[in-house]
């Protein structure tokens, strides 16, 4: 007996990707009765669902960001790699390496296996569990940075550029724009790894999530609120803020700041210039072009579905390797919180 | 290559002058000879290298990447060198990049057909940042916002007060890359290099824009008025040691203007305006632009676009330095000298008579001719001082004109604005209710406005013609420009001088944009 093709039981609906026999959506774009959530960024974890299945970390982050009432009427935590059965579908979560708690969703139905990557990266990240490839028949992949110009440099090298700038301009504050969930904590952890033990000052929007990371066992060192900091202490200090807050009035209190932005989009100069950034740092929480292609091959999938980003290039590259590849054209990811077009929106993790 | 690439990368994103100086100084202080001297030459345009054409670069990348992926990537990035730098496969990580001196030495000796093979070998040893620096060097477009003047200020800083920037400029044109003698002098290890009669650049005196409050305080009788010509400020330096035509920024433009250099059979340093002049009439700036675009003009271009200079000041007559004399005395010396020497292609910029503020204002407001941008006011007793001293010289441009036009087409910018729709064609309503294109603008907006326009264009595209998007006729842009000139080359019959986007008029319906007839009424009275 041949296994039923994946598209007969996993479908694109207006609400998002729907598993028919399991009766649940993955990262639905609007409120649904049953949702499996890959990670807590706002474009993937939307408010108002009925039952929500996710990792314990993702559920905690959702409660912190959306409020307990909007983070799902009922929440069920699943440990990574621990399978459960929903309407005849074996479902389990595997680490995605994107942010704390991020997971891929693996599904097996009548002998056919599909893995949905969610957002993911392959580069090492001290703040979350590393990506593990899932052998599967169909791999549903993100494609945020799916152009061959996106080949992210080592994050450690970007941090070294930041520290070199601090040495050259010791009197200037270095204001780093970074998304509140994930990028902020990773930049802090990378700075600590590089030996920067001085206090790091945070915009108010970032502190709560840093404390939550620490509660899950990710130490971040001496963090201080920017509000109330003396101007003299901010000279030569590292200050983190959400990208949209860079032009806020309070940034005028900083000492002649060097404005930096930590984002994969910073790889393209016109995008960095359009953001008015003086020190673009190419630090991304997504897979780059090489990693996207290598991961597709590692899963052993013979079929690739591309969800959101630059689908055209990835579909072309996968097809050239003899894989069946198609774009799902899910509209709505990357509009907020995701790393969609960093030049066009206010947030770019 | 690595320190130079790192410098370019930082400079590309640094706006503040002080920060640029700090970056340059650190580079000059930390980089050994001869690399730093070649870096200086690359930044100040002092290199004559075998370069590669875009077509050669495209052919090269086609040997390493899938053409369809390259097309998608190039469309996104918008800059050829940057796309290639980012896509080029990583080579041998152990090899390490070539030194800047090695690259420049090889390119100075290479012929153009040899460049691609050398380039490919170097790219294989570089990381993305070094690849970009290399490609920018070889395609001849560093564009990091460093003027020769700024580099010299940084060099003066290296000398820790021993040498001023003016002293550097006076010896500059006697020096050649990699500037070993210059660095030795700056660091106190060597003598001042001897310019030995070579024509050298003297830092020019610049004017402040005249604002309303300055005009109210102006003692009109103490000033002399001239037209502000719509050309390029130049310095003509000639003597027994040679001849050179310099731009305001000390760039040697001699090769591009052999017609002017041929007419410089004298011994003097003169200040004037470079223009295209036909039978005594100053041509619109667009004509001069065609000459400026050519490093080596053809005989045909020299005949069709003859260059001339309107002279307005004299810094040296022979060996005699006139710069300490008052303007009125220098002007008298210039007039006497001019009457005697009568150099071809040159005329004296006339002094204008304006006894009071009202006459002056009328002169400036009436200045709508093709070659004139407004007035210059110079204190009769002002010595010739380097830089921009306050209160001695004023420039008083005529007020810009503006129209409300409808956005018709948009195109990707290249280089700095690659990947974003930053090049706008706009139009006005003709009597028969048709929108006709009247011009293109690619400046004037802020970075934030650029993002708004880019997003609007993507959301309102109705057709695509290659890189050009046609948009819904729904967005009104306020376009400022310096003058309108009749033109047979434009469908609308009118050409705008220096159009730029001054405002996005999201509040205004397209139907209420201006009529073509309104613009035709603004054409300079010289044509009437």
Short mmCIF file of N, CA, C and O in Angstrom, two decimals, chain A residues 147-151 161 165 168-169 172 258 265 267-274 276-280 289 312-313 316-317 320 343-345, chain B residues 9-10 12-14 19 22-23 26 66 68-69 72-73 76-77 82-83 86-90 131-132 416-420 447 451 455 458:
data_model
loop_
_atom_site.label_atom_id
_atom_site.label_comp_id
_atom_site.label_asym_id
_atom_site.label_seq_id
_atom_site.Cartn_x
_atom_site.Cartn_y
_atom_site.Cartn_z
N UNK A 147 18.43 33.95 -0.71
CA UNK A 147 19.11 34.45 -1.90
C UNK A 147 20.60 34.19 -1.69
O UNK A 147 21.09 34.31 -0.56
N UNK A 148 21.32 33.86 -2.76
CA UNK A 148 22.72 33.47 -2.56
C UNK A 148 23.63 34.61 -2.10
O UNK A 148 24.80 34.38 -1.84
N UNK A 149 23.10 35.81 -1.99
CA UNK A 149 23.92 36.89 -1.42
C UNK A 149 23.92 36.85 0.11
O UNK A 149 24.75 37.50 0.75
N UNK A 150 23.00 36.08 0.67
CA UNK A 150 22.95 36.02 2.14
C UNK A 150 23.78 34.85 2.63
O UNK A 150 23.33 33.69 2.59
N UNK A 151 24.99 35.13 2.99
CA UNK A 151 25.88 34.14 3.59
C UNK A 151 26.42 34.80 4.85
O UNK A 151 27.35 35.60 4.80
N UNK A 161 33.92 43.19 15.58
CA UNK A 161 33.85 44.50 14.92
C UNK A 161 33.24 45.53 15.85
O UNK A 161 33.66 46.69 15.90
N UNK A 165 35.08 48.90 17.37
CA UNK A 165 34.50 50.25 17.28
C UNK A 165 34.49 50.92 18.65
O UNK A 165 34.76 52.11 18.78
N UNK A 168 37.87 52.23 19.22
CA UNK A 168 38.21 53.41 18.41
C UNK A 168 37.47 54.65 18.89
O UNK A 168 37.99 55.76 18.84
N UNK A 169 36.23 54.46 19.34
CA UNK A 169 35.42 55.59 19.82
C UNK A 169 35.03 55.37 21.28
O UNK A 169 33.86 55.13 21.60
N UNK A 172 32.00 57.24 22.91
CA UNK A 172 30.66 57.22 22.33
C UNK A 172 29.87 56.00 22.81
O UNK A 172 30.41 54.90 22.89
N UNK A 258 27.02 55.78 18.44
CA UNK A 258 27.23 55.02 17.21
C UNK A 258 26.01 54.12 17.10
O UNK A 258 25.76 53.30 17.98
N UNK A 265 19.66 41.37 7.52
CA UNK A 265 19.46 42.30 6.40
C UNK A 265 20.63 43.25 6.24
O UNK A 265 20.78 43.89 5.20
N UNK A 267 23.47 42.70 5.68
CA UNK A 267 24.43 42.24 4.69
C UNK A 267 24.36 43.06 3.40
O UNK A 267 25.35 43.16 2.69
N UNK A 268 23.22 43.65 3.13
CA UNK A 268 23.07 44.43 1.89
C UNK A 268 23.15 45.92 2.23
O UNK A 268 22.38 46.42 3.03
N UNK A 269 24.10 46.58 1.61
CA UNK A 269 24.43 47.94 2.03
C UNK A 269 23.28 48.93 1.89
O UNK A 269 23.08 49.78 2.75
N UNK A 270 22.54 48.81 0.79
CA UNK A 270 21.45 49.77 0.60
C UNK A 270 20.42 49.65 1.72
O UNK A 270 19.85 50.64 2.17
N UNK A 271 20.19 48.41 2.17
CA UNK A 271 19.23 48.20 3.26
C UNK A 271 19.77 48.81 4.55
O UNK A 271 19.05 49.42 5.31
N UNK A 272 21.04 48.62 4.81
CA UNK A 272 21.63 49.17 6.03
C UNK A 272 21.61 50.69 5.98
O UNK A 272 21.30 51.36 6.96
N UNK A 273 21.92 51.24 4.81
CA UNK A 273 21.93 52.70 4.68
C UNK A 273 20.55 53.28 4.87
O UNK A 273 20.39 54.32 5.48
N UNK A 274 19.54 52.58 4.32
CA UNK A 274 18.18 53.09 4.43
C UNK A 274 17.75 53.15 5.89
O UNK A 274 16.86 53.92 6.25
N UNK A 276 19.74 54.09 8.21
CA UNK A 276 20.54 55.13 8.85
C UNK A 276 21.52 54.58 9.87
O UNK A 276 21.80 55.23 10.88
N UNK A 277 22.03 53.39 9.61
CA UNK A 277 22.89 52.72 10.59
C UNK A 277 24.36 53.04 10.32
O UNK A 277 24.80 53.05 9.18
N UNK A 278 25.10 53.32 11.38
CA UNK A 278 26.53 53.60 11.20
C UNK A 278 27.37 52.33 11.30
O UNK A 278 28.42 52.23 10.68
N UNK A 279 26.89 51.37 12.08
CA UNK A 279 27.63 50.11 12.24
C UNK A 279 26.68 48.93 12.03
O UNK A 279 26.06 48.46 12.98
N UNK A 280 26.54 48.47 10.79
CA UNK A 280 25.66 47.32 10.55
C UNK A 280 26.32 46.03 11.03
O UNK A 280 27.49 45.79 10.71
N UNK A 289 21.73 31.28 3.01
CA UNK A 289 21.52 30.53 1.77
C UNK A 289 22.17 29.15 1.80
O UNK A 289 21.54 28.14 1.49
N UNK A 312 11.33 31.96 -4.75
CA UNK A 312 11.70 31.68 -6.13
C UNK A 312 13.11 31.08 -6.24
O UNK A 312 13.33 30.09 -6.92
N UNK A 313 14.06 31.72 -5.54
CA UNK A 313 15.45 31.27 -5.67
C UNK A 313 15.63 29.89 -5.05
O UNK A 313 16.31 29.03 -5.61
N UNK A 316 14.10 27.21 -7.21
CA UNK A 316 14.98 26.99 -8.36
C UNK A 316 16.17 26.11 -7.98
O UNK A 316 16.48 25.13 -8.67
N UNK A 317 16.82 26.45 -6.87
CA UNK A 317 18.03 25.72 -6.48
C UNK A 317 17.71 24.26 -6.13
O UNK A 317 18.44 23.34 -6.49
N UNK A 320 16.98 22.24 -9.24
CA UNK A 320 18.21 21.90 -9.96
C UNK A 320 18.89 20.66 -9.38
O UNK A 320 19.66 20.00 -10.05
N UNK A 343 14.10 46.48 6.05
CA UNK A 343 14.12 47.88 5.63
C UNK A 343 12.73 48.48 5.70
O UNK A 343 12.57 49.67 5.86
N UNK A 344 11.72 47.64 5.58
CA UNK A 344 10.39 48.20 5.45
C UNK A 344 9.65 48.28 6.77
O UNK A 344 8.82 49.14 6.95
N UNK A 345 9.94 47.39 7.70
CA UNK A 345 9.18 47.46 8.94
C UNK A 345 10.08 47.88 10.09
O UNK A 345 11.26 48.12 9.93
N UNK B 9 34.54 49.79 4.55
CA UNK B 9 33.26 49.34 5.08
C UNK B 9 32.74 50.31 6.15
O UNK B 9 31.57 50.67 6.15
N UNK B 10 33.63 50.76 7.02
CA UNK B 10 33.19 51.72 8.04
C UNK B 10 32.83 53.06 7.40
O UNK B 10 31.85 53.69 7.74
N UNK B 12 31.75 53.71 4.53
CA UNK B 12 30.53 53.66 3.72
C UNK B 12 29.29 54.00 4.54
O UNK B 12 28.29 54.43 4.00
N UNK B 13 29.36 53.81 5.85
CA UNK B 13 28.19 54.04 6.69
C UNK B 13 28.36 55.22 7.64
O UNK B 13 27.51 55.48 8.47
N UNK B 14 29.49 55.91 7.54
CA UNK B 14 29.77 56.98 8.49
C UNK B 14 29.48 58.32 7.84
O UNK B 14 30.02 58.62 6.78
N UNK B 19 33.99 61.54 12.78
CA UNK B 19 34.16 60.09 12.83
C UNK B 19 34.95 59.60 11.61
O UNK B 19 35.79 58.71 11.72
N UNK B 22 38.54 60.26 12.29
CA UNK B 22 39.11 59.30 13.24
C UNK B 22 39.44 57.98 12.53
O UNK B 22 40.49 57.38 12.76
N UNK B 23 38.54 57.54 11.64
CA UNK B 23 38.77 56.28 10.92
C UNK B 23 39.97 56.39 9.99
O UNK B 23 40.81 55.49 9.93
N UNK B 26 43.27 56.60 11.98
CA UNK B 26 43.68 55.32 12.53
C UNK B 26 44.27 54.43 11.42
O UNK B 26 45.27 53.74 11.61
N UNK B 66 25.09 30.12 -10.87
CA UNK B 66 23.93 29.84 -11.71
C UNK B 66 23.36 31.18 -12.20
O UNK B 66 23.09 32.07 -11.40
N UNK B 68 20.45 32.15 -13.30
CA UNK B 68 19.13 32.55 -12.80
C UNK B 68 19.22 33.07 -11.37
O UNK B 68 18.60 34.06 -11.01
N UNK B 69 20.02 32.39 -10.55
CA UNK B 69 20.20 32.85 -9.17
C UNK B 69 20.90 34.21 -9.15
O UNK B 69 20.57 35.08 -8.36
N UNK B 72 18.34 36.93 -9.92
CA UNK B 72 17.47 37.21 -8.77
C UNK B 72 18.23 38.03 -7.71
O UNK B 72 17.70 38.98 -7.13
N UNK B 73 19.47 37.64 -7.48
CA UNK B 73 20.26 38.30 -6.44
C UNK B 73 20.59 39.74 -6.85
O UNK B 73 20.49 40.68 -6.05
N UNK B 76 17.80 42.05 -6.45
CA UNK B 76 17.55 42.41 -5.05
C UNK B 76 18.59 43.40 -4.54
O UNK B 76 18.26 44.40 -3.88
N UNK B 77 19.84 43.17 -4.84
CA UNK B 77 20.92 43.99 -4.26
C UNK B 77 21.07 45.30 -5.01
O UNK B 77 21.30 46.36 -4.41
N UNK B 82 28.68 44.63 -5.48
CA UNK B 82 28.26 44.07 -4.19
C UNK B 82 27.65 42.68 -4.37
O UNK B 82 27.92 41.76 -3.59
N UNK B 83 26.84 42.51 -5.42
CA UNK B 83 26.24 41.20 -5.68
C UNK B 83 27.34 40.15 -5.90
O UNK B 83 27.28 39.05 -5.34
N UNK B 86 29.24 39.29 -2.69
CA UNK B 86 28.49 38.45 -1.75
C UNK B 86 28.31 37.03 -2.27
O UNK B 86 28.28 36.07 -1.51
N UNK B 87 28.18 36.88 -3.60
CA UNK B 87 27.90 35.55 -4.16
C UNK B 87 29.14 34.72 -4.47
O UNK B 87 29.05 33.51 -4.60
N UNK B 88 30.28 35.38 -4.64
CA UNK B 88 31.48 34.66 -5.06
C UNK B 88 31.77 33.52 -4.08
O UNK B 88 31.82 33.73 -2.87
N UNK B 89 31.95 32.29 -4.59
CA UNK B 89 32.17 31.17 -3.66
C UNK B 89 33.45 31.38 -2.85
O UNK B 89 34.45 31.86 -3.38
N UNK B 90 33.41 31.02 -1.57
CA UNK B 90 34.61 31.14 -0.74
C UNK B 90 35.68 30.22 -1.27
O UNK B 90 35.41 29.07 -1.60
N UNK B 131 36.50 41.18 -0.91
CA UNK B 131 36.08 41.05 -2.32
C UNK B 131 35.40 42.34 -2.78
O UNK B 131 35.63 42.82 -3.90
N UNK B 132 34.57 42.91 -1.92
CA UNK B 132 33.87 44.13 -2.33
C UNK B 132 34.87 45.27 -2.54
O UNK B 132 34.78 46.02 -3.52
N UNK B 416 24.71 53.05 -3.96
CA UNK B 416 24.30 53.43 -2.61
C UNK B 416 22.85 53.09 -2.31
O UNK B 416 22.50 52.66 -1.24
N UNK B 417 21.97 53.30 -3.30
CA UNK B 417 20.56 53.07 -3.04
C UNK B 417 20.07 51.79 -3.71
O UNK B 417 18.90 51.66 -4.03
N UNK B 418 20.97 50.86 -3.95
CA UNK B 418 20.62 49.65 -4.68
C UNK B 418 19.43 48.94 -4.07
O UNK B 418 19.28 48.89 -2.86
N UNK B 419 18.58 48.39 -4.93
CA UNK B 419 17.49 47.58 -4.45
C UNK B 419 16.26 48.35 -4.02
O UNK B 419 15.21 47.77 -3.83
N UNK B 420 16.37 49.64 -3.86
CA UNK B 420 15.20 50.42 -3.48
C UNK B 420 14.79 51.29 -4.67
O UNK B 420 15.64 51.73 -5.44
N UNK B 447 15.87 59.46 4.06
CA UNK B 447 15.90 58.00 4.06
C UNK B 447 14.54 57.43 4.43
O UNK B 447 14.09 56.44 3.86
N UNK B 451 11.93 54.99 2.04
CA UNK B 451 11.27 53.74 2.39
C UNK B 451 9.77 53.82 2.13
O UNK B 451 9.16 52.87 1.66
N UNK B 455 7.91 51.49 -0.68
CA UNK B 455 6.80 50.62 -0.34
C UNK B 455 5.55 50.98 -1.16
O UNK B 455 4.83 50.12 -1.63
N UNK B 458 5.96 49.57 -4.74
CA UNK B 458 5.76 48.13 -4.84
C UNK B 458 4.28 47.77 -4.75
O UNK B 458 3.82 46.82 -5.39
#
